[in-house]
Amino acid sequence: SSYFAEGSDDEDSDDEISDDEISDDKDTDNEESEIAESNNDETGSDESDDEANESSDDEAAESSDEESDASDDEGDSEVNNLALAVSGGFRWNEGEDDEAGSQASASDADSDASDDETSSKAKKNNKRSKMQKISQDVTADLAEQAPRAASDFERLVMGSPDSSFMWIQFMTHYLGQSEVEQAREIAERALKTITPREEQEKMNVWVAMLNLEHRFGTKDTLDEVLKRSLQFMNPKHVYLQMAKIYERADQIADAERMHKIAISKFSESCKVWVLFGLLLLKNDKIDESRDLLARALRSLPKRKHVKAITQFGQMEFKHGEPERGRTVFEGVLGTYPKRVDLWSVYLDIEISSATRQGLDAADPNGRCWEPTRKLFERVVSMKNSSKKMKFFFKKWLKFEKDHGTEATVEHVKQKAREYVNSLGA
């Protein structure tokens, strides 16, 4: 692929001859003169050695005559002085001492040699352990440290070619260096490399490309990438992602435009209606959001009505008016009173709403939890199966342990005992 980095041109340097190799040649005349001088020195040394040998022979002969005369005189003196004590320094076990000394010196030499071998082995092992430690440290650093260069990212994407996270990090690396064109090339490589079955990974790369063009490109380049992504990916997801990009950039008008396109094309999808209503509520367009719910119920299939209503009710609790959210849930529970999931969502949203607004901290007497306790009283007073009742009692008991007192916890236990006794009767 043309996107992969090509090899460097430093290979031509292998054919060059260095200056050091040229300077190794010497002058042959200097060599011959040096050799001649060394030969003369060797000849002179041989003649002096012969003269020294002759003089040493004459001296040896004279010394041997003197030694023989002295030995004769010593023999005569020994005969005349038989009782004369022998002077110190003579050893009868001289041979044994010499053998012992030689053995001791040999053992010392052996011990020294063994010590040298041991020390050398210890040094080698020390060096080897140090090298192993260094290699392990370097390997650990390479495995743990974040990639910094393009070559590091190339290694990562080659090891995980289907990982959109790696490719997006590679793009971010070039964007951090203001190399937008290189980031575009990496995105194109990612789309070509990731296998077709990894649709979510490809979708992540397309979203990254949309973000790139929205921030660093032009309107034309953004529209071009948007058109391409609509051809290859799920159009509904693309429009919703583009709306999120505009929303994060505070371009609310463009975000609404994307949502309207998604609603016109996918009017039977509950998700497009809910996300559009959430955008309106976040931007204080409460009336438009409520009108949108009525439009959604007219377009959506009946099986999706409960889902849409409950999600709009949750959005009212979080971003609109909690009282309006209660009205929405009361209406849907009036139609489906036996739906455990709806009761559970209603209870959870009441608890989270009071906690999020800080009402529990501002009210030490716990009066803010009275609406929630009334809901628990209502649901446990209904006729449901024992399995459902057990679920609600456990949920109520946990709530009182987290936000109530010992008295309220005991009240829940008493209610549970009464229900069990009613089953036995």
Short mmCIF file of C-alpha atoms in Angstrom, two decimals:
data_model
loop_
_atom_site.label_atom_id
_atom_site.label_comp_id
_atom_site.label_asym_id
_atom_site.label_seq_id
_atom_site.Cartn_x
_atom_site.Cartn_y
_atom_site.Cartn_z
CA SER A 1 0.00 0.00 0.00
CA SER A 2 1.21 3.49 -0.79
CA TYR A 3 0.23 4.60 2.72
CA PHE A 4 2.85 2.48 4.42
CA ALA A 5 6.20 4.13 5.18
CA GLU A 6 8.96 3.30 2.71
CA GLY A 7 12.51 2.29 3.67
CA SER A 8 15.28 4.85 4.09
CA ASP A 9 18.04 5.55 1.55
CA ASP A 10 20.93 4.98 3.97
CA GLU A 11 21.84 1.63 2.39
CA ASP A 12 24.19 3.34 -0.13
CA SER A 13 26.58 4.18 2.69
CA ASP A 14 27.62 0.51 2.94
CA ASP A 15 29.64 0.79 -0.33
CA GLU A 16 31.70 3.80 0.77
CA ILE A 17 35.35 3.44 1.86
CA SER A 18 36.22 5.23 5.07
CA ASP A 19 39.26 7.43 5.57
CA ASP A 20 40.57 5.14 8.30
CA GLU A 21 40.84 2.22 5.90
CA ILE A 22 42.82 4.34 3.45
CA SER A 23 45.28 5.52 6.16
CA ASP A 24 46.23 1.92 7.11
CA ASP A 25 48.67 1.63 4.07
CA LYS A 26 52.37 2.24 5.06
CA ASP A 27 55.51 3.28 3.14
CA THR A 28 57.53 0.21 2.07
CA ASP A 29 60.87 2.08 2.36
CA ASN A 30 60.28 2.74 6.04
CA GLU A 31 59.47 -0.94 6.56
CA GLU A 32 62.74 -2.05 4.91
CA SER A 33 64.82 0.39 7.01
CA GLU A 34 63.11 -0.78 10.20
CA ILE A 35 63.71 -4.43 9.32
CA ALA A 36 67.42 -3.70 8.56
CA GLU A 37 67.90 -1.95 11.89
CA SER A 38 66.29 -4.82 13.76
CA ASN A 39 68.61 -7.33 12.00
CA ASN A 40 71.73 -5.33 12.99
CA ASP A 41 70.57 -5.20 16.56
CA GLU A 42 70.05 -8.98 16.58
CA THR A 43 73.59 -9.61 15.12
CA GLY A 44 75.25 -7.38 17.70
CA SER A 45 73.42 -9.08 20.50
CA ASP A 46 74.61 -12.53 19.27
CA GLU A 47 78.32 -11.48 19.33
CA SER A 48 78.04 -10.03 22.82
CA ASP A 49 76.39 -13.26 23.97
CA ASP A 50 79.38 -15.34 22.70
CA GLU A 51 81.89 -13.19 24.54
CA ALA A 52 79.90 -13.42 27.73
CA ASN A 53 79.74 -17.22 27.45
CA GLU A 54 83.55 -17.57 27.09
CA SER A 55 84.27 -15.36 30.11
CA SER A 56 81.74 -17.23 32.20
CA ASP A 57 83.42 -20.58 31.38
CA ASP A 58 86.84 -19.29 32.59
CA GLU A 59 85.35 -17.99 35.79
CA ALA A 60 83.58 -21.26 36.44
CA ALA A 61 86.83 -23.22 36.11
CA GLU A 62 88.67 -20.99 38.56
CA SER A 63 85.89 -21.14 41.10
CA SER A 64 85.80 -24.96 40.92
CA ASP A 65 89.58 -25.16 41.82
CA GLU A 66 89.10 -22.86 44.75
CA GLU A 67 86.14 -24.91 45.98
CA SER A 68 88.15 -28.17 45.85
CA ASP A 69 91.00 -26.67 47.94
CA ALA A 70 88.54 -25.37 50.49
CA SER A 71 86.90 -28.77 50.79
CA ASP A 72 90.22 -30.42 51.55
CA ASP A 73 90.95 -27.90 54.34
CA GLU A 74 87.49 -28.48 55.78
CA GLY A 75 88.06 -32.24 55.82
CA ASP A 76 91.21 -31.87 57.87
CA SER A 77 89.51 -29.58 60.37
CA GLU A 78 86.63 -32.03 60.82
CA VAL A 79 89.01 -34.85 61.68
CA ASN A 80 90.76 -32.72 64.27
CA ASN A 81 87.53 -31.49 65.86
CA LEU A 82 85.17 -34.53 66.03
CA ALA A 83 83.28 -33.19 69.07
CA LEU A 84 82.50 -29.90 67.41
CA ALA A 85 78.74 -29.22 67.31
CA VAL A 86 77.12 -28.65 63.97
CA SER A 87 75.86 -25.07 63.47
CA GLY A 88 72.13 -24.43 63.03
CA GLY A 89 70.38 -24.28 59.70
CA PHE A 90 70.70 -27.95 58.73
CA ARG A 91 67.44 -29.95 58.51
CA TRP A 92 67.29 -33.74 58.57
CA ASN A 93 63.77 -33.80 57.00
CA GLU A 94 64.71 -31.36 54.29
CA GLY A 95 63.34 -33.58 51.51
CA GLU A 96 60.02 -34.06 53.28
CA ASP A 97 59.73 -30.37 53.98
CA ASP A 98 60.39 -29.64 50.35
CA GLU A 99 57.67 -32.10 49.29
CA ALA A 100 55.23 -30.65 51.83
CA GLY A 101 56.10 -27.16 50.69
CA SER A 102 55.60 -28.09 47.09
CA GLN A 103 52.26 -29.73 47.94
CA ALA A 104 51.21 -26.68 49.96
CA SER A 105 52.24 -24.36 47.15
CA ALA A 106 50.40 -26.59 44.68
CA SER A 107 47.29 -26.60 46.86
CA ASP A 108 47.55 -22.82 47.22
CA ALA A 109 47.85 -22.51 43.49
CA ASP A 110 44.86 -24.81 43.01
CA SER A 111 42.83 -22.83 45.54
CA ASP A 112 43.84 -19.58 43.87
CA ALA A 113 42.86 -21.00 40.50
CA SER A 114 39.54 -22.25 41.88
CA ASP A 115 38.94 -18.85 43.49
CA ASP A 116 39.69 -17.18 40.19
CA GLU A 117 37.30 -19.53 38.39
CA THR A 118 34.61 -18.94 41.02
CA SER A 119 35.03 -15.19 40.87
CA SER A 120 34.99 -15.22 37.07
CA LYS A 121 31.83 -17.36 37.08
CA ALA A 122 30.25 -15.04 39.64
CA LYS A 123 31.14 -12.05 37.50
CA LYS A 124 29.66 -13.73 34.42
CA ASN A 125 26.48 -14.65 36.29
CA ASN A 126 26.30 -11.13 37.69
CA LYS A 127 26.69 -9.66 34.25
CA ARG A 128 24.12 -12.07 32.79
CA SER A 129 21.59 -11.25 35.52
CA LYS A 130 22.18 -7.55 34.97
CA MET A 131 21.65 -7.97 31.22
CA GLN A 132 18.47 -9.99 31.84
CA LYS A 133 17.20 -7.33 34.24
CA ILE A 134 17.96 -4.58 31.77
CA SER A 135 16.23 -6.47 28.95
CA GLN A 136 13.22 -7.15 31.16
CA ASP A 137 13.05 -3.51 32.19
CA VAL A 138 13.28 -2.36 28.58
CA THR A 139 10.60 -4.84 27.51
CA ALA A 140 8.35 -3.74 30.33
CA ASP A 141 8.85 -0.11 29.40
CA LEU A 142 8.01 -0.83 25.76
CA ALA A 143 4.87 -2.70 26.80
CA GLU A 144 3.67 -0.11 29.31
CA GLN A 145 4.71 3.23 27.88
CA ALA A 146 2.37 5.08 25.56
CA PRO A 147 3.29 5.20 21.86
CA ARG A 148 5.05 8.40 20.91
CA ALA A 149 6.32 8.05 17.37
CA ALA A 150 4.61 7.06 14.14
CA SER A 151 6.60 3.81 14.12
CA ASP A 152 5.07 2.88 17.49
CA PHE A 153 1.57 3.37 16.12
CA GLU A 154 2.45 1.39 12.99
CA ARG A 155 3.46 -1.51 15.19
CA LEU A 156 0.21 -1.27 17.15
CA VAL A 157 -2.10 -1.16 14.13
CA MET A 158 -0.22 -4.04 12.52
CA GLY A 159 -0.78 -6.07 15.67
CA SER A 160 -4.47 -5.11 15.96
CA PRO A 161 -5.65 -4.22 12.46
CA ASP A 162 -9.37 -4.40 13.36
CA SER A 163 -9.12 -2.14 16.41
CA SER A 164 -10.69 1.23 15.69
CA PHE A 165 -9.25 2.53 18.96
CA MET A 166 -5.69 2.04 17.68
CA TRP A 167 -6.44 3.70 14.36
CA ILE A 168 -8.13 6.68 16.00
CA GLN A 169 -5.18 7.09 18.37
CA PHE A 170 -2.92 7.08 15.31
CA MET A 171 -5.06 9.83 13.77
CA THR A 172 -4.91 11.81 17.01
CA HIS A 173 -1.12 11.56 16.96
CA TYR A 174 -0.94 13.35 13.61
CA LEU A 175 -3.62 15.86 14.56
CA GLY A 176 -1.57 16.78 17.61
CA GLN A 177 1.25 17.67 15.20
CA SER A 178 -1.14 19.67 12.97
CA GLU A 179 -0.70 17.13 10.16
CA VAL A 180 -4.33 16.91 9.09
CA GLU A 181 -3.64 15.32 5.72
CA GLN A 182 -1.66 12.51 7.38
CA ALA A 183 -4.59 11.91 9.75
CA ARG A 184 -6.94 11.66 6.75
CA GLU A 185 -4.65 9.07 5.16
CA ILE A 186 -4.63 7.02 8.35
CA ALA A 187 -8.43 7.08 8.44
CA GLU A 188 -8.61 5.87 4.83
CA ARG A 189 -6.13 3.10 5.63
CA ALA A 190 -8.26 2.07 8.59
CA LEU A 191 -11.40 1.78 6.46
CA LYS A 192 -9.53 -0.38 3.95
CA THR A 193 -7.86 -2.55 6.60
CA ILE A 194 -10.71 -3.30 9.03
CA THR A 195 -12.62 -6.39 7.96
CA PRO A 196 -16.19 -5.78 6.68
CA ARG A 197 -17.81 -7.84 9.42
CA GLU A 198 -16.53 -5.40 12.07
CA GLU A 199 -19.27 -2.85 11.38
CA GLN A 200 -19.03 -1.12 14.74
CA GLU A 201 -15.27 -0.65 14.35
CA LYS A 202 -15.77 0.87 10.92
CA MET A 203 -18.53 3.09 12.29
CA ASN A 204 -16.14 4.40 14.95
CA VAL A 205 -13.64 5.36 12.26
CA TRP A 206 -16.33 7.12 10.22
CA VAL A 207 -17.39 9.11 13.28
CA ALA A 208 -13.75 10.05 13.85
CA MET A 209 -13.53 11.24 10.26
CA LEU A 210 -16.70 13.32 10.70
CA ASN A 211 -15.22 14.91 13.82
CA LEU A 212 -11.97 15.58 11.98
CA GLU A 213 -13.64 17.31 9.07
CA HIS A 214 -15.99 19.24 11.32
CA ARG A 215 -13.08 20.65 13.30
CA PHE A 216 -10.25 20.92 10.78
CA GLY A 217 -11.92 20.72 7.39
CA THR A 218 -14.38 22.78 5.42
CA LYS A 219 -18.10 22.47 4.85
CA ASP A 220 -17.45 20.79 1.50
CA THR A 221 -15.10 18.17 2.96
CA LEU A 222 -17.55 17.50 5.81
CA ASP A 223 -20.45 17.03 3.39
CA GLU A 224 -18.32 14.71 1.26
CA VAL A 225 -17.42 12.47 4.22
CA LEU A 226 -21.05 12.52 5.37
CA LYS A 227 -22.27 11.35 1.97
CA ARG A 228 -19.70 8.55 1.86
CA SER A 229 -20.55 7.38 5.37
CA LEU A 230 -24.26 7.27 4.50
CA GLN A 231 -23.45 4.93 1.61
CA PHE A 232 -21.45 2.43 3.65
CA MET A 233 -22.98 2.57 7.15
CA ASN A 234 -26.42 2.62 8.76
CA PRO A 235 -27.87 6.03 7.79
CA LYS A 236 -29.86 6.39 11.00
CA HIS A 237 -26.73 6.01 13.13
CA VAL A 238 -24.79 8.40 10.91
CA TYR A 239 -27.41 11.15 11.18
CA LEU A 240 -27.65 10.75 14.96
CA GLN A 241 -23.87 10.85 15.35
CA MET A 242 -23.66 13.95 13.19
CA ALA A 243 -26.32 15.57 15.36
CA LYS A 244 -24.21 14.81 18.46
CA ILE A 245 -21.18 16.41 16.82
CA TYR A 246 -23.13 19.58 16.13
CA GLU A 247 -24.61 19.56 19.64
CA ARG A 248 -21.18 19.32 21.29
CA ALA A 249 -20.07 22.28 19.20
CA ASP A 250 -23.16 24.28 20.35
CA GLN A 251 -24.46 24.35 16.79
CA ILE A 252 -28.01 23.61 17.88
CA ALA A 253 -29.66 24.63 14.61
CA ASP A 254 -27.52 22.15 12.64
CA ALA A 255 -28.17 19.47 15.26
CA GLU A 256 -31.92 19.99 14.96
CA ARG A 257 -31.60 19.79 11.18
CA MET A 258 -29.92 16.38 11.45
CA HIS A 259 -32.61 15.14 13.86
CA LYS A 260 -35.38 16.29 11.55
CA ILE A 261 -33.80 14.43 8.64
CA ALA A 262 -33.54 11.30 10.79
CA ILE A 263 -37.20 11.59 11.85
CA SER A 264 -38.38 12.06 8.27
CA LYS A 265 -36.49 8.96 7.14
CA PHE A 266 -36.98 6.73 10.22
CA SER A 267 -40.27 7.82 11.73
CA GLU A 268 -40.95 4.34 13.14
CA SER A 269 -37.81 4.38 15.27
CA CYS A 270 -38.39 5.32 18.90
CA LYS A 271 -34.76 6.32 19.30
CA VAL A 272 -34.83 9.22 16.83
CA TRP A 273 -37.87 10.75 18.56
CA VAL A 274 -36.43 10.39 22.05
CA LEU A 275 -33.04 11.89 21.17
CA PHE A 276 -34.68 14.82 19.41
CA GLY A 277 -36.91 15.42 22.44
CA LEU A 278 -33.84 15.27 24.72
CA LEU A 279 -32.10 17.92 22.62
CA LEU A 280 -35.13 20.19 22.89
CA LEU A 281 -35.42 19.75 26.66
CA LYS A 282 -31.71 20.47 27.21
CA ASN A 283 -32.11 23.74 25.34
CA ASP A 284 -35.21 24.79 27.33
CA LYS A 285 -37.64 24.08 24.50
CA ILE A 286 -40.05 22.26 26.79
CA ASP A 287 -43.26 22.92 24.87
CA GLU A 288 -41.74 21.74 21.61
CA SER A 289 -40.55 18.58 23.34
CA ARG A 290 -44.03 17.78 24.64
CA ASP A 291 -45.55 18.38 21.22
CA LEU A 292 -42.92 16.05 19.82
CA LEU A 293 -44.17 13.24 22.10
CA ALA A 294 -47.66 13.58 20.65
CA ARG A 295 -46.23 13.42 17.12
CA ALA A 296 -44.18 10.38 18.05
CA LEU A 297 -47.21 8.47 19.34
CA ARG A 298 -48.96 9.13 16.04
CA SER A 299 -46.03 7.78 13.99
CA LEU A 300 -44.73 4.95 16.13
CA PRO A 301 -46.27 1.47 16.20
CA LYS A 302 -48.43 0.75 19.25
CA ARG A 303 -45.94 -1.71 20.69
CA LYS A 304 -43.46 1.15 21.07
CA HIS A 305 -45.81 3.61 22.74
CA VAL A 306 -45.03 2.59 26.33
CA LYS A 307 -41.32 2.77 25.67
CA ALA A 308 -41.57 6.25 24.18
CA ILE A 309 -43.80 7.56 26.97
CA THR A 310 -41.61 6.26 29.80
CA GLN A 311 -38.45 7.64 28.22
CA PHE A 312 -40.03 11.05 27.74
CA GLY A 313 -41.17 10.88 31.37
CA GLN A 314 -37.61 10.14 32.54
CA MET A 315 -36.36 13.10 30.51
CA GLU A 316 -38.90 15.35 32.25
CA PHE A 317 -37.54 14.26 35.64
CA LYS A 318 -33.92 14.96 34.63
CA HIS A 319 -34.15 17.99 32.34
CA GLY A 320 -37.70 19.33 32.59
CA GLU A 321 -40.26 19.45 35.39
CA PRO A 322 -40.41 16.47 37.80
CA GLU A 323 -44.11 17.03 38.36
CA ARG A 324 -44.73 16.69 34.64
CA GLY A 325 -42.72 13.46 34.71
CA ARG A 326 -44.93 12.08 37.50
CA THR A 327 -48.00 12.91 35.43
CA VAL A 328 -46.59 10.97 32.48
CA PHE A 329 -45.82 7.89 34.63
CA GLU A 330 -49.17 7.99 36.40
CA GLY A 331 -50.90 8.00 33.04
CA VAL A 332 -49.03 5.00 31.67
CA LEU A 333 -49.33 3.05 34.95
CA GLY A 334 -53.08 3.70 34.92
CA THR A 335 -53.15 1.83 31.63
CA TYR A 336 -50.67 -0.89 32.62
CA PRO A 337 -50.93 -1.28 36.42
CA LYS A 338 -49.37 -4.76 36.48
CA ARG A 339 -46.15 -3.81 34.69
CA VAL A 340 -43.39 -4.42 37.25
CA ASP A 341 -40.77 -2.84 34.99
CA LEU A 342 -42.73 0.44 34.83
CA TRP A 343 -43.15 0.57 38.61
CA SER A 344 -39.46 -0.16 39.07
CA VAL A 345 -38.44 2.63 36.66
CA TYR A 346 -40.88 5.03 38.36
CA LEU A 347 -39.44 4.27 41.81
CA ASP A 348 -35.83 4.54 40.64
CA ILE A 349 -36.42 7.86 38.90
CA GLU A 350 -38.11 9.28 42.03
CA ILE A 351 -35.14 8.28 44.21
CA SER A 352 -32.52 9.54 41.77
CA SER A 353 -34.41 12.81 41.27
CA ALA A 354 -34.45 13.61 44.98
CA THR A 355 -30.79 12.63 45.35
CA ARG A 356 -29.71 14.65 42.32
CA GLN A 357 -31.49 17.77 43.56
CA GLY A 358 -29.91 17.39 47.00
CA LEU A 359 -33.26 17.23 48.76
CA ASP A 360 -32.15 14.39 51.05
CA ALA A 361 -29.18 16.40 52.35
CA ALA A 362 -31.23 19.57 52.79
CA ASP A 363 -34.01 17.77 54.65
CA PRO A 364 -32.65 15.91 57.72
CA ASN A 365 -36.19 14.84 58.73
CA GLY A 366 -36.58 12.85 55.52
CA ARG A 367 -39.77 14.56 54.36
CA CYS A 368 -38.46 14.64 50.80
CA TRP A 369 -38.86 10.86 50.69
CA GLU A 370 -42.59 10.90 51.47
CA PRO A 371 -43.65 10.70 47.76
CA THR A 372 -41.36 7.71 47.29
CA ARG A 373 -42.70 5.95 50.41
CA LYS A 374 -46.25 6.51 49.18
CA LEU A 375 -45.33 4.82 45.92
CA PHE A 376 -43.97 1.80 47.81
CA GLU A 377 -47.13 1.67 49.93
CA ARG A 378 -49.26 1.70 46.77
CA VAL A 379 -47.35 -1.02 44.98
CA VAL A 380 -47.21 -3.47 47.92
CA SER A 381 -50.92 -3.01 48.53
CA MET A 382 -51.71 -4.26 45.02
CA LYS A 383 -52.49 -7.89 44.29
CA ASN A 384 -49.46 -9.35 42.57
CA SER A 385 -47.75 -12.71 42.52
CA SER A 386 -45.51 -13.62 45.45
CA LYS A 387 -42.45 -13.32 43.22
CA LYS A 388 -43.30 -9.73 42.29
CA MET A 389 -44.15 -8.84 45.88
CA LYS A 390 -40.84 -10.21 47.07
CA PHE A 391 -39.07 -7.99 44.52
CA PHE A 392 -40.87 -4.85 45.73
CA PHE A 393 -40.33 -5.61 49.43
CA LYS A 394 -36.60 -6.14 48.88
CA LYS A 395 -36.41 -2.89 46.93
CA TRP A 396 -38.30 -1.01 49.64
CA LEU A 397 -36.13 -2.47 52.42
CA LYS A 398 -32.95 -1.43 50.62
CA PHE A 399 -34.33 2.07 50.14
CA GLU A 400 -35.10 2.45 53.86
CA LYS A 401 -31.67 1.13 54.86
CA ASP A 402 -30.04 3.72 52.59
CA HIS A 403 -32.28 6.72 53.31
CA GLY A 404 -34.53 5.89 56.25
CA THR A 405 -34.27 5.15 59.95
CA GLU A 406 -34.52 2.07 62.13
CA ALA A 407 -38.21 2.76 62.56
CA THR A 408 -38.86 2.87 58.82
CA VAL A 409 -36.82 -0.30 58.30
CA GLU A 410 -38.87 -2.07 60.97
CA HIS A 411 -42.05 -0.79 59.31
CA VAL A 412 -41.06 -2.47 56.02
CA LYS A 413 -40.31 -5.75 57.82
CA GLN A 414 -43.67 -5.61 59.57
CA LYS A 415 -45.39 -5.06 56.21
CA ALA A 416 -43.57 -8.08 54.78
CA ARG A 417 -44.61 -10.26 57.75
CA GLU A 418 -48.22 -9.20 57.33
CA TYR A 419 -48.11 -10.13 53.67
CA VAL A 420 -46.62 -13.57 54.45
CA ASN A 421 -49.29 -14.21 57.12
CA SER A 422 -51.98 -13.23 54.64
CA LEU A 423 -50.73 -15.91 52.29
CA GLY A 424 -50.92 -18.56 55.04
CA ALA A 425 -54.48 -17.60 55.91
#
